[in-house]
Tab-separated table of C-alpha atoms in Angstrom:
chain	number	residue	atom	x	y	z
A	16	MET	CA	0.000	0.000	0.000
A	17	SER	CA	3.006	2.273	-0.216
A	18	THR	CA	2.578	5.233	-2.507
A	19	THR	CA	6.054	6.157	-3.696
A	20	VAL	CA	5.080	5.040	-7.161
A	21	VAL	CA	2.283	6.709	-9.085
A	22	ARG	CA	-1.151	5.425	-8.129
A	23	PHE	CA	-3.094	3.554	-10.803
A	24	ALA	CA	0.266	2.561	-12.289
A	25	LEU	CA	1.834	-0.844	-12.729
A	26	LEU	CA	5.138	0.217	-14.198
A	27	ALA	CA	7.307	-2.822	-13.648
A	28	ALA	CA	7.050	-4.285	-17.133
A	29	VAL	CA	5.063	-1.873	-19.226
A	30	ALA	CA	8.117	-0.078	-20.568
A	31	ALA	CA	9.466	-3.378	-21.785
A	32	GLY	CA	6.321	-3.939	-23.805
A	33	ALA	CA	4.830	-6.680	-21.659
A	34	GLN	CA	1.127	-7.007	-21.029
A	35	LEU	CA	0.489	-6.593	-17.329
A	36	PHE	CA	-3.273	-6.904	-17.158
A	37	ALA	CA	-5.549	-8.768	-19.482
A	38	ASP	CA	-8.597	-7.130	-20.998
A	39	GLU	CA	-11.215	-6.356	-18.381
A	40	GLY	CA	-13.724	-8.633	-20.055
A	41	ALA	CA	-11.525	-11.718	-19.783
A	42	LYS	CA	-12.889	-14.387	-17.438
A	43	ALA	CA	-11.511	-17.512	-15.868
A	44	ASP	CA	-12.360	-19.618	-12.833
A	45	TYR	CA	-9.978	-20.371	-10.022
A	46	ASN	CA	-7.445	-23.079	-10.761
A	47	PRO	CA	-9.180	-26.284	-9.525
A	48	GLU	CA	-5.802	-27.816	-8.672
A	49	ILE	CA	-5.333	-25.214	-5.940
A	50	SER	CA	-7.779	-26.829	-3.567
A	51	LYS	CA	-6.068	-27.817	-0.310
A	52	LEU	CA	-6.984	-25.428	2.506
A	53	VAL	CA	-3.743	-24.822	4.399
A	54	TRP	CA	-4.495	-21.839	6.641
A	55	SER	CA	-7.583	-19.810	7.447
A	56	ASP	CA	-9.376	-17.631	9.934
A	57	GLU	CA	-13.176	-17.652	9.911
A	58	PHE	CA	-13.296	-15.105	12.749
A	59	ASP	CA	-15.581	-17.134	14.948
A	60	GLY	CA	-15.819	-16.281	18.609
A	61	LYS	CA	-15.620	-12.881	20.217
A	62	GLY	CA	-12.987	-10.411	21.368
A	63	LEU	CA	-9.391	-9.939	20.294
A	64	LEU	CA	-7.845	-11.697	17.335
A	65	ASP	CA	-6.168	-15.096	17.616
A	66	SER	CA	-2.617	-14.150	18.624
A	67	SER	CA	-1.247	-17.367	17.122
A	68	LYS	CA	-2.299	-16.081	13.688
A	69	TRP	CA	-2.149	-12.274	13.840
A	70	ASP	CA	0.068	-9.454	14.980
A	71	TYR	CA	-0.378	-5.675	14.826
A	72	GLU	CA	1.395	-2.655	13.493
A	73	GLU	CA	1.558	0.201	15.966
A	74	GLY	CA	1.977	3.939	15.547
A	75	TYR	CA	2.026	6.325	12.603
A	76	ILE	CA	3.530	4.007	9.988
A	77	ARG	CA	3.428	5.276	6.385
A	78	ASN	CA	2.065	7.541	3.676
A	79	LYS	CA	1.423	10.551	5.954
A	80	GLU	CA	-1.791	8.919	7.113
A	81	ALA	CA	-3.916	10.520	9.815
A	82	GLN	CA	-4.533	7.459	11.978
A	83	PHE	CA	-2.512	5.967	14.814
A	84	TYR	CA	-2.516	2.164	14.602
A	85	THR	CA	-3.176	0.565	17.980
A	86	ARG	CA	-1.988	-2.796	19.267
A	87	ALA	CA	-4.508	-5.346	20.527
A	88	ASP	CA	-7.147	-2.723	21.268
A	89	ALA	CA	-10.638	-4.159	20.837
A	90	ARG	CA	-12.012	-0.727	20.059
A	91	ASN	CA	-10.085	-0.789	16.771
A	92	ALA	CA	-9.819	-4.525	15.968
A	93	ARG	CA	-12.121	-7.205	17.322
A	94	VAL	CA	-14.027	-10.330	16.365
A	95	GLU	CA	-17.801	-10.107	16.683
A	96	ASN	CA	-20.738	-11.847	15.019
A	97	GLY	CA	-18.464	-13.973	12.849
A	98	VAL	CA	-16.433	-11.140	11.311
A	99	LEU	CA	-13.257	-9.235	12.013
A	100	VAL	CA	-14.160	-5.591	12.581
A	101	ILE	CA	-11.464	-2.982	11.985
A	102	GLU	CA	-12.875	0.318	13.133
A	103	ALA	CA	-11.416	3.794	12.796
A	104	LEU	CA	-12.381	6.150	15.609
A	105	LYS	CA	-11.854	9.815	16.389
A	106	ASP	CA	-11.716	10.876	20.033
A	107	ALA	CA	-12.693	14.144	21.628
A	108	ASP	CA	-9.142	15.470	21.285
A	109	GLY	CA	-9.148	14.831	17.543
A	110	LYS	CA	-6.845	11.798	17.580
A	111	ILE	CA	-7.770	9.161	14.994
A	112	THR	CA	-7.069	5.512	15.778
A	113	SER	CA	-7.440	2.396	13.640
A	114	ALA	CA	-5.817	-1.020	13.183
A	115	SER	CA	-3.467	-2.807	10.821
A	116	VAL	CA	-3.198	-6.556	11.403
A	117	ASN	CA	-0.708	-8.911	9.782
A	118	THR	CA	0.723	-12.426	9.827
A	119	LEU	CA	4.414	-11.453	10.012
A	120	GLY	CA	6.171	-13.934	12.254
A	121	LYS	CA	2.997	-16.006	12.536
A	122	PHE	CA	2.457	-17.440	9.053
A	123	ASP	CA	3.944	-16.777	5.655
A	124	PHE	CA	2.707	-17.584	2.165
A	125	LEU	CA	4.480	-18.910	-0.935
A	126	TYR	CA	2.385	-19.613	-4.052
A	127	GLY	CA	-1.179	-20.875	-3.992
A	128	ARG	CA	-4.359	-18.822	-3.627
A	129	VAL	CA	-5.230	-16.228	-1.000
A	130	GLU	CA	-8.903	-15.298	-0.662
A	131	VAL	CA	-10.368	-12.608	1.571
A	132	ARG	CA	-14.076	-11.822	1.812
A	133	ALA	CA	-14.571	-8.262	2.988
A	134	ARG	CA	-16.876	-5.270	3.093
A	135	VAL	CA	-15.191	-1.894	2.760
A	136	PRO	CA	-16.237	1.174	4.746
A	137	LYS	CA	-17.929	4.204	3.278
A	138	GLY	CA	-16.854	7.824	3.391
A	139	ARG	CA	-14.294	10.254	2.007
A	140	GLY	CA	-10.952	9.719	3.680
A	141	THR	CA	-11.126	5.944	4.184
A	142	TRP	CA	-8.423	3.752	2.642
A	143	PRO	CA	-8.894	0.009	3.293
A	144	ALA	CA	-6.470	-2.537	1.888
A	145	ILE	CA	-5.615	-6.229	1.653
A	146	TRP	CA	-1.984	-6.693	0.687
A	147	MET	CA	1.210	-8.724	1.000
A	148	MET	CA	4.903	-7.965	1.484
A	149	GLY	CA	8.033	-10.093	1.595
A	150	THR	CA	9.009	-11.451	4.991
A	151	ASP	CA	12.528	-10.144	4.296
A	152	ILE	CA	11.332	-6.530	4.498
A	153	ARG	CA	13.479	-5.796	7.566
A	154	SER	CA	16.671	-6.890	5.823
A	155	VAL	CA	16.167	-5.657	2.256
A	156	SER	CA	13.540	-2.920	2.930
A	157	TRP	CA	10.715	-1.791	0.669
A	158	PRO	CA	10.303	-2.151	-2.310
A	159	LYS	CA	12.940	-4.883	-2.747
A	160	CYS	CA	10.817	-7.059	-0.474
A	161	GLY	CA	8.055	-6.876	-3.100
A	162	GLU	CA	4.461	-5.821	-2.547
A	163	ILE	CA	1.200	-7.256	-3.867
A	164	ASP	CA	-1.973	-5.266	-3.297
A	165	ILE	CA	-4.975	-7.563	-3.633
A	166	LEU	CA	-7.405	-4.757	-2.779
A	167	GLU	CA	-7.086	-1.019	-2.365
A	168	GLN	CA	-10.031	1.325	-2.279
A	169	VAL	CA	-10.430	4.985	-1.373
A	170	GLY	CA	-13.610	6.481	0.002
A	171	PHE	CA	-13.646	9.421	-2.380
A	172	ASN	CA	-13.981	6.953	-5.262
A	173	PRO	CA	-16.303	4.430	-3.626
A	174	GLU	CA	-17.511	2.501	-6.655
A	175	SER	CA	-14.137	1.129	-7.704
A	176	PHE	CA	-11.120	-0.660	-6.325
A	177	GLN	CA	-7.719	-1.522	-7.720
A	178	ALA	CA	-4.903	-4.048	-7.515
A	179	ASN	CA	-1.240	-3.023	-7.511
A	180	VAL	CA	2.183	-4.608	-7.758
A	181	HIS	CA	5.191	-2.705	-6.445
A	182	THR	CA	8.742	-3.864	-7.151
A	183	TYR	CA	12.220	-2.378	-7.070
A	184	GLY	CA	12.264	-2.215	-10.861
A	185	SER	CA	9.077	-0.171	-10.990
A	186	ILE	CA	10.471	2.400	-8.566
A	187	VAL	CA	13.654	2.807	-10.589
A	188	LEU	CA	11.631	3.210	-13.779
A	189	ASP	CA	9.321	5.762	-12.197
A	190	LYS	CA	12.250	7.893	-11.027
A	191	ASN	CA	14.627	7.585	-13.956
A	192	SER	CA	12.680	6.929	-17.133
A	193	LYS	CA	12.501	9.908	-19.478
A	194	ASN	CA	9.072	8.849	-20.660
A	195	PRO	CA	7.537	6.402	-18.165
A	196	ILE	CA	4.306	4.838	-19.343
A	197	LYS	CA	1.715	5.426	-16.650
A	198	LYS	CA	-0.868	2.755	-17.266
A	199	GLY	CA	-3.474	1.763	-14.768
A	200	TRP	CA	-6.428	-0.460	-14.128
A	201	LYS	CA	-9.369	-0.478	-11.771
A	202	ARG	CA	-12.488	-2.540	-11.228
A	203	LEU	CA	-16.000	-1.227	-10.601
A	204	PHE	CA	-18.058	-2.613	-7.739
A	205	GLU	CA	-21.485	-3.982	-8.520
A	206	ASN	CA	-22.449	-2.954	-5.008
A	207	TYR	CA	-19.629	-1.716	-2.842
A	208	THR	CA	-21.774	-1.823	0.293
A	209	ASP	CA	-21.857	-5.642	0.164
A	210	PHE	CA	-19.249	-8.268	0.969
A	211	HIS	CA	-17.005	-9.258	-1.948
A	212	THR	CA	-14.224	-11.814	-2.304
A	213	TYR	CA	-10.800	-10.575	-3.397
A	214	ALA	CA	-8.294	-13.225	-4.398
A	215	LEU	CA	-4.772	-13.760	-5.645
A	216	GLU	CA	-3.427	-16.875	-7.352
A	217	TRP	CA	0.336	-16.826	-7.042
A	218	TYR	CA	2.620	-18.862	-9.290
A	219	PRO	CA	6.415	-18.866	-9.757
A	220	ASP	CA	6.021	-16.781	-12.924
A	221	LYS	CA	2.763	-14.831	-12.610
A	222	LEU	CA	0.200	-13.274	-10.291
A	223	LYS	CA	-3.497	-13.654	-11.158
A	224	PHE	CA	-6.143	-11.452	-9.553
A	225	PHE	CA	-9.831	-12.284	-9.016
A	226	TYR	CA	-12.965	-10.470	-7.890
A	227	ASP	CA	-15.866	-12.634	-6.663
A	228	GLY	CA	-14.290	-15.587	-8.459
A	229	GLU	CA	-13.887	-13.754	-11.758
A	230	PHE	CA	-10.424	-13.422	-13.273
A	231	ILE	CA	-9.594	-9.746	-13.690
A	232	GLY	CA	-5.937	-9.626	-14.706
A	233	GLU	CA	-2.407	-10.875	-14.246
A	234	TYR	CA	1.142	-9.701	-13.755
A	235	LYS	CA	3.870	-11.802	-15.400
A	236	LYS	CA	7.543	-12.426	-14.737
A	237	LEU	CA	9.940	-11.269	-17.447
A	238	ASP	CA	13.151	-13.269	-17.773
A	239	ASP	CA	15.050	-10.257	-19.111
A	240	ARG	CA	13.820	-7.955	-16.325
A	241	PRO	CA	14.629	-9.753	-13.055
A	242	GLU	CA	14.466	-6.492	-11.105
A	243	TYR	CA	10.727	-6.408	-11.844
A	244	TRP	CA	10.018	-9.693	-10.051
A	245	HIS	CA	10.387	-10.141	-6.303
A	246	PHE	CA	7.764	-12.803	-5.809
A	247	ASN	CA	9.656	-16.097	-5.446
A	248	LYS	CA	9.994	-15.890	-1.675
A	249	PRO	CA	7.671	-16.034	1.330
A	250	MET	CA	5.351	-13.111	1.972
A	251	TYR	CA	3.017	-12.130	4.778
A	252	LEU	CA	-0.518	-10.760	4.691
A	253	LEU	CA	-1.695	-7.363	5.937
A	254	ILE	CA	-5.252	-6.065	6.372
A	255	ASN	CA	-5.648	-2.458	7.440
A	256	LEU	CA	-7.877	0.576	7.444
A	257	ALA	CA	-6.000	3.813	6.874
A	258	ILE	CA	-7.517	7.263	7.126
A	259	GLY	CA	-6.323	10.107	4.926
A	260	GLY	CA	-2.746	9.972	3.736
A	261	SER	CA	-1.072	10.551	0.402
A	262	TRP	CA	-3.811	8.790	-1.570
A	263	GLY	CA	-6.754	8.254	0.749
A	264	GLY	CA	-6.669	11.888	1.840
A	265	GLN	CA	-6.396	13.522	-1.568
A	266	LYS	CA	-9.972	14.822	-1.286
A	267	GLY	CA	-9.796	15.454	2.443
A	268	ILE	CA	-11.405	13.570	5.326
A	269	ASP	CA	-15.136	13.771	5.960
A	270	GLU	CA	-15.576	14.247	9.703
A	271	ASN	CA	-18.864	12.355	9.513
A	272	ILE	CA	-17.269	9.006	8.600
A	273	PHE	CA	-16.436	8.071	12.187
A	274	PRO	CA	-16.720	5.410	13.289
A	275	ALA	CA	-15.579	3.905	9.971
A	276	ARG	CA	-16.131	0.144	9.963
A	277	TYR	CA	-14.199	-2.335	7.784
A	278	GLU	CA	-15.426	-5.945	8.015
A	279	ILE	CA	-13.617	-9.146	7.034
A	280	ASP	CA	-15.727	-12.296	6.931
A	281	TRP	CA	-12.883	-14.741	6.420
A	282	VAL	CA	-9.340	-15.277	5.146
A	283	ARG	CA	-8.405	-18.561	3.394
A	284	TYR	CA	-5.194	-19.845	1.872
A	285	TYR	CA	-5.085	-22.804	-0.518
A	286	LYS	CA	-2.158	-24.678	-2.034
């Protein structure tokens, strides 16, 4: 969800002439061979998240966002009525709090399919995301760790969402290319107020993205551009609700959005 690169841009291979995303009308089912459920959280029960599966970010982390991420605070992240609720709040002193949960140090992913069923919040200033980063982030830093954004959505554009891939090669191209090709893609919601399933199928040479089971595009490895591919190593999952920031706050923050409620029905990982 980092925003150093231009939003709505997947630059890693475009300059080399590769096709990053297929036509929007293309359709394909999930790969039936990816069928073994390896890890999941159905968010049954009540209270704080399962600490054997999830950890938290804490503080003001990135992108000049307005919220402070809290650790293990049920006001901002809790399980209730069969869903994970991530809730952004604003207190009487004007401080905004929210939550960013992740599997770093708990469980990592390598290939297979990740599915998350979620309902995004409403309101200008919200910025929910479902994304992945390399578990080596602390040693190689971003973006060499690689980043896959399965879902990003901003409240000022509520009827669409997008997928992103960030790699070291794309950052170099964005900074140094004399004529970078800024090409983007987004998907319209049929009804953004409902739950939808966002999925990634991850292979050694490509990333395939899905929306409610429908294939919506892919990102491919290029043998002659190794700096554009950082996805042959374990990654961890993050789910967060940001408020404001370099993208989510471009149209300001509506003070009437609080409490902003982001709901996740389940997370499932198949090999």
